[in-house]
PDB file of C-alpha atoms in Angstrom:
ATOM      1  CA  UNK F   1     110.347  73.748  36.655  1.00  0.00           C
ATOM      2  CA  UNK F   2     108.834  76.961  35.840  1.00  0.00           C
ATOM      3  CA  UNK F   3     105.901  76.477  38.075  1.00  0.00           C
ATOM      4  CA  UNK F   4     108.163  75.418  41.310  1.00  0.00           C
ATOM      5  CA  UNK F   5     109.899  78.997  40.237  1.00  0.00           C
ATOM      6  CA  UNK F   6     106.773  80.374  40.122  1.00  0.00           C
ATOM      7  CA  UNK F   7     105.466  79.223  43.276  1.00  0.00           C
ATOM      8  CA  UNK F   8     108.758  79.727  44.836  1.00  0.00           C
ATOM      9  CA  UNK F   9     108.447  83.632  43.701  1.00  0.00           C
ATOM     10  CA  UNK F  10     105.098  84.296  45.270  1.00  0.00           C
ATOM     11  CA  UNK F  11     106.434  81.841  48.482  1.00  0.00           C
ATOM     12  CA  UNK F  12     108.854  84.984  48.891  1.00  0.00           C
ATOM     13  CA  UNK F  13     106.833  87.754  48.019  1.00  0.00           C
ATOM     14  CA  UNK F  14     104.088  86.708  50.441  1.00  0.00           C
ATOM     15  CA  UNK F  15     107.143  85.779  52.998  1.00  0.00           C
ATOM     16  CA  UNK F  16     108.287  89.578  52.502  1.00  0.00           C
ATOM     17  CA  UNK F  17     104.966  91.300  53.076  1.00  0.00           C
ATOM     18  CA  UNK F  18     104.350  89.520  56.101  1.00  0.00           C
ATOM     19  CA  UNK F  19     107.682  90.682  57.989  1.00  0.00           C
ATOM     20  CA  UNK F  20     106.717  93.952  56.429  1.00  0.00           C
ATOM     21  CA  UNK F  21     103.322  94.032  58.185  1.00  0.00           C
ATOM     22  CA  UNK F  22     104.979  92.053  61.324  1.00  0.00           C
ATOM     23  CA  UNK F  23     107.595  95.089  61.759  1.00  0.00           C
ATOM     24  CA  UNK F  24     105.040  97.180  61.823  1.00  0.00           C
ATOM     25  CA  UNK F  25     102.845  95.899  63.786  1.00  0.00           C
ATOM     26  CA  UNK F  26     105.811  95.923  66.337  1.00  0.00           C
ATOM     27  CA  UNK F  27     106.413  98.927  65.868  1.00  0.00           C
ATOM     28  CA  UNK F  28     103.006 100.589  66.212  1.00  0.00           C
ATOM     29  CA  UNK F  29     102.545  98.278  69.486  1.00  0.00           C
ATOM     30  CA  UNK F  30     106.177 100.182  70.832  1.00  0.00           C
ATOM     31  CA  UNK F  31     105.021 103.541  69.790  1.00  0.00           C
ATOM     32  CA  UNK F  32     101.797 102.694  71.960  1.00  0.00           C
ATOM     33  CA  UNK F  33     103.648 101.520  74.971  1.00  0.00           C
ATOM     34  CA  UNK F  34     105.770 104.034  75.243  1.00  0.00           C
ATOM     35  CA  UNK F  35     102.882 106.391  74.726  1.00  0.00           C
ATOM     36  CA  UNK F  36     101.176 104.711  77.684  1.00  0.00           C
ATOM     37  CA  UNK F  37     104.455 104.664  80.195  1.00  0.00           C
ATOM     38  CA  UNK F  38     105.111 108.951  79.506  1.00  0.00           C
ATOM     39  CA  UNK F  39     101.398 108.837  80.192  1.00  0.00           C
ATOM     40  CA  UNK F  40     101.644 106.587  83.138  1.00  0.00           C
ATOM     41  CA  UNK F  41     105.260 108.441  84.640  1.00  0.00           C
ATOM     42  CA  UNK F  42     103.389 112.154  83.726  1.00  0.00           C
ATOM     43  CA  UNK F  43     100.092 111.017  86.089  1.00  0.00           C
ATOM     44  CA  UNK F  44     102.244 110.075  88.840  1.00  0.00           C
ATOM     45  CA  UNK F  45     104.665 112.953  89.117  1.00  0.00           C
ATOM     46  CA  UNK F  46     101.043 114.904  89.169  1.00  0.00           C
ATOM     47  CA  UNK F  47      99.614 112.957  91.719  1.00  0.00           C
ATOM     48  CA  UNK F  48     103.328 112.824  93.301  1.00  0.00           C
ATOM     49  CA  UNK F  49     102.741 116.509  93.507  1.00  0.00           C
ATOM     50  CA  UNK F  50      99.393 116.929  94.911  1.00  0.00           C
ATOM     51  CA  UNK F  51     100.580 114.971  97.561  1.00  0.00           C
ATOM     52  CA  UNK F  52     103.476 116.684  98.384  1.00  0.00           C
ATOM     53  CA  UNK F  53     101.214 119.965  98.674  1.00  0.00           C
ATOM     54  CA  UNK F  54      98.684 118.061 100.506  1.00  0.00           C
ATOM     55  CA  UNK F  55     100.866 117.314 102.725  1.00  0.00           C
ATOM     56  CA  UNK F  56     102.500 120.748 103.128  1.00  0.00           C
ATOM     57  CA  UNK F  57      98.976 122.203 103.879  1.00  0.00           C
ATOM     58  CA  UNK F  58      98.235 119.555 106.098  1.00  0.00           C
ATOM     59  CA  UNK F  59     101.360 119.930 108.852  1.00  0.00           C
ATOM     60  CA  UNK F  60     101.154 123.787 108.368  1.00  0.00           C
ATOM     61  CA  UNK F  61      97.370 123.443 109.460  1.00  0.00           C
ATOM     62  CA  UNK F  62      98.429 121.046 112.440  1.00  0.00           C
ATOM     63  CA  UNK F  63     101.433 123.734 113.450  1.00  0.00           C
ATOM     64  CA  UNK F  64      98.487 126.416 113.664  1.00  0.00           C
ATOM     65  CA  UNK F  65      96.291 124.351 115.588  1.00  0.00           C
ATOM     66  CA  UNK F  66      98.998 123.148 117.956  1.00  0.00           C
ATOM     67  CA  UNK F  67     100.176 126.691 118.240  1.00  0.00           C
ATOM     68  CA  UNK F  68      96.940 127.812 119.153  1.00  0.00           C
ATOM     69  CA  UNK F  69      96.565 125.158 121.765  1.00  0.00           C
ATOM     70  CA  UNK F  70      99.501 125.953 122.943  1.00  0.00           C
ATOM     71  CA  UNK F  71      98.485 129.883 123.314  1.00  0.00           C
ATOM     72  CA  UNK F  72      95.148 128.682 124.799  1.00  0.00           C
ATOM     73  CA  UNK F  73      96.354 126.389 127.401  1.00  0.00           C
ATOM     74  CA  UNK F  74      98.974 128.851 128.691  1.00  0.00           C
ATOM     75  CA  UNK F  75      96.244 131.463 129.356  1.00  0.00           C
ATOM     76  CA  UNK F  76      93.925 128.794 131.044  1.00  0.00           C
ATOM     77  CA  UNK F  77      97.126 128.280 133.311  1.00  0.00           C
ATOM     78  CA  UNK F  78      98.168 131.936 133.861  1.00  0.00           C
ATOM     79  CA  UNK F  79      94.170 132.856 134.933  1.00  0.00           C
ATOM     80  CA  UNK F  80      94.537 129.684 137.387  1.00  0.00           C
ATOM     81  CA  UNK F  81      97.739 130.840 138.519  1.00  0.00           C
ATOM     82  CA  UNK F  82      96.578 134.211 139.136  1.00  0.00           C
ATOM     83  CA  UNK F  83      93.972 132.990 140.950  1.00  0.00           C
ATOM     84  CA  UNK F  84      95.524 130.467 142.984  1.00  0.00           C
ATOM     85  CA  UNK F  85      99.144 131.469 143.965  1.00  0.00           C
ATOM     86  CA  UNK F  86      99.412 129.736 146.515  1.00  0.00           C
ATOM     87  CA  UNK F  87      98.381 126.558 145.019  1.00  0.00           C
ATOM     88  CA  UNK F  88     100.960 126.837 142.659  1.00  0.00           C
ATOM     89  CA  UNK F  89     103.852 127.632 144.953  1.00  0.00           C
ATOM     90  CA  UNK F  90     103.007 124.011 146.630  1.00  0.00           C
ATOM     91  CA  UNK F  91     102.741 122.471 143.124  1.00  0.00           C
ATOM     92  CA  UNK F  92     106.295 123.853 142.482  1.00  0.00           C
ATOM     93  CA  UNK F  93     107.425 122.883 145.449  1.00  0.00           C
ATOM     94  CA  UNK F  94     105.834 119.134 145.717  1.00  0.00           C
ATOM     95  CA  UNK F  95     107.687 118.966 142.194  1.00  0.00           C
ATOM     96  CA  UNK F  96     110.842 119.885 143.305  1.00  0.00           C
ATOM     97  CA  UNK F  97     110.986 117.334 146.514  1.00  0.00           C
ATOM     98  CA  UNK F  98     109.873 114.380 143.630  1.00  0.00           C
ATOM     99  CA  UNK F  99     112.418 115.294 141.816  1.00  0.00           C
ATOM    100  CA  UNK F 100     115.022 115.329 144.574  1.00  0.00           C
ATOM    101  CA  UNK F 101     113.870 112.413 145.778  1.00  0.00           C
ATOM    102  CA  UNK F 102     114.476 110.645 142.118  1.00  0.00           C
ATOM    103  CA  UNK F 103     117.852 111.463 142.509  1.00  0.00           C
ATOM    104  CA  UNK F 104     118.799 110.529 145.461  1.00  0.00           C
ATOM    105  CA  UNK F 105     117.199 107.524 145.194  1.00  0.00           C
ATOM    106  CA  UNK F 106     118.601 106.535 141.542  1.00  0.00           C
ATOM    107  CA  UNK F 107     120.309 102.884 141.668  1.00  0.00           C
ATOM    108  CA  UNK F 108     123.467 104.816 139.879  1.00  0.00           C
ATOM    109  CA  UNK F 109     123.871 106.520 143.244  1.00  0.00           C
ATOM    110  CA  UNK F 110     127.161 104.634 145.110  1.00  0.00           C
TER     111      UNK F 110
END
């Protein structure tokens, strides 16, 4: 009977050291993965942010080059409306009988 004691003792002490190094082990692998998700959440707020100024940079450079479009293609018109008043009289006034014409035409009209 001593020997079954015996070999009942070290049954238990072995049983004890490996939960010990089990919990551990589960522990350290927790520690890592949460080390690895702040690491992972930190990289995308960064790259969360660099596309959020990206993108800021981007429509202000599309606003500029729209407003200078914009600037450009009203001078092209003024010079040709200088130079052709008469031409754009007629435009104004060919748009104005289309437009007429749309209306009275509509199938609303009773």
């Amino acid at each position: 009977m001593v020997q079954t004691d015996r070999i009942t003792g070290v049954a238990r002490q072995l049983g004890g050291r490996l939960r010990r190094v089990a919990g551990e082990a589960g522990h350290e692998a927790a520690s890592r993965a949460e080390d690895v998700y702040d690491e992972a959440r930190h990289l995308g707020a960064r790259a969360l942010g660099d596309a959020r100024g990206r993108a800021v940079d981007f429509a202000d450079d599309a606003y500029e080059t729209g407003h200078a479009l914009y600037g450009r293609g009203l001078n092209a018109l003024s010079r040709q409306a200088g130079s052709h008043p008469l031409a754009v009289i007629v435009a104004a006034g060919l748009a104005g009988a289309a437009v007429a014409w749309f209306l009275c035409s509509s199938p609303n009209r009773r």
